[in-house]
Every structure is written in C-alpha cells, then in structure tokens.
C-alpha cells in the first residue's frame, strides 16, 4: 500500500515528503477539491482520523440505530461521536478515562459519558442506559485490547463490534467465543481507508460545522 508522505524523500523521484510543496502524483491517485467553507484546521485531521472512522462505519454497514457506544474519545472517538450521531444514532455513549475528553465528546454529539476511572462499571452503566437492551454498535478507539471483552458484553443480540484502535502487535486477549455465537455478534476490523472514505468524510464535515476543531 502506497501512502504519500510515508516514502523516503531520498528515493526517486524525491518529491514525497510530508512537508514538500510539490509532489509527483502516481497514476490512479484520487484528488478531491476541498470546499471553500472548510478551513485548513478542519481539513487536516480528516486524512487520518476522520476517514478512518468513516471507513469503519462503511465496512460495518452502519445504519440509523438506537444506541452506539464509543470506547475511547481521542481524535478518532470524537469523530465517531459526531459521525454516528449525524448518520442516525439516537443515543451515543462515550467512554474514556479523561474528563476533558468526555466533555469534548458531549460537544461532538455524545448523549452520555462514562469515566472508567470513577469506579463505575462501564458495562453495567451501558446496560442501564440502554434499559438492559445493549448497544447496536460498539466502536473501539482506545488502542487497548483489554476493552474488547467489555465492548462485546455491551452489545445487544445481533449487535456489531468495530475495531479501529487496537492495531499494536501481540494485542492478545481472551474472550468467550460462545458469547459471540449466542448473541449473533458481528465483528469488524479496519486499518486505513479507501480514498472514497475521505470524500465521504469531507462531505460529512462540510454538512455539519459542529464538527469544527
């Protein structure tokens, strides 16, 4: 997989650095015109965090639903709060260990926030919020594989679990496979994105200036 800015500038044709003023485009490269209504600071994070989230929602066939849980609200998680709300989630629940991030999550569309450092069981709290129904989607954005077990327990029957953060090697966990089978859970993993996801991300952000950073 080729990514502009990820190739050594010492190699031919040299115009590949992330800070280069010019670049030689490879055949088949996608180019999108940025709307004048979006500033540089709004657009810059979209090529990584924003488009990765959109790609994860696409591969898991995200649809309007009752409950979405976001595990971890760094840049990826904040976009997930905003995009899932914008795409039809009635209730978004954000989970993190940092109060400042959770306050930001509210601004990005979260209806409920849970701080796991506050001696609150995130699984029990999520089930309480969902009237014991469980969430339709749980999206992992923490990079911490230990939260996967909790995420699976938060899902309703037929729910979907989307992994976008746990990309580190040797991220081994132990889970109850029967839980996945008996609850008919679907699990998706996504790293990076197709260029069309970037196009969709630009459209989402342009449609809702609430996502402004």
JSON list of C-alpha atoms in Angstrom, two decimals, residues 143-146 165-174:
[
{"chain": "A", "resi": 143, "resn": "UNK", "atom": "CA", "xyz": [-5.76, 1.08, 21.28]},
{"chain": "A", "resi": 144, "resn": "UNK", "atom": "CA", "xyz": [-6.15, -1.01, 24.44]},
{"chain": "A", "resi": 145, "resn": "UNK", "atom": "CA", "xyz": [-7.16, -4.61, 23.60]},
{"chain": "A", "resi": 146, "resn": "UNK", "atom": "CA", "xyz": [-8.35, -5.23, 27.17]},
{"chain": "A", "resi": 165, "resn": "UNK", "atom": "CA", "xyz": [-7.82, 1.35, 17.64]},
{"chain": "A", "resi": 166, "resn": "UNK", "atom": "CA", "xyz": [-6.17, -1.92, 18.72]},
{"chain": "A", "resi": 167, "resn": "UNK", "atom": "CA", "xyz": [-3.54, -2.06, 15.97]},
{"chain": "A", "resi": 168, "resn": "UNK", "atom": "CA", "xyz": [-0.50, -2.92, 18.06]},
{"chain": "A", "resi": 169, "resn": "UNK", "atom": "CA", "xyz": [1.30, -6.28, 17.53]},
{"chain": "A", "resi": 170, "resn": "UNK", "atom": "CA", "xyz": [0.71, -9.00, 20.11]},
{"chain": "A", "resi": 171, "resn": "UNK", "atom": "CA", "xyz": [-2.61, -7.44, 21.18]},
{"chain": "A", "resi": 172, "resn": "UNK", "atom": "CA", "xyz": [-3.76, -10.79, 22.52]},
{"chain": "A", "resi": 173, "resn": "UNK", "atom": "CA", "xyz": [-6.98, -11.13, 24.51]},
{"chain": "A", "resi": 174, "resn": "UNK", "atom": "CA", "xyz": [-9.15, -13.92, 25.87]}
]
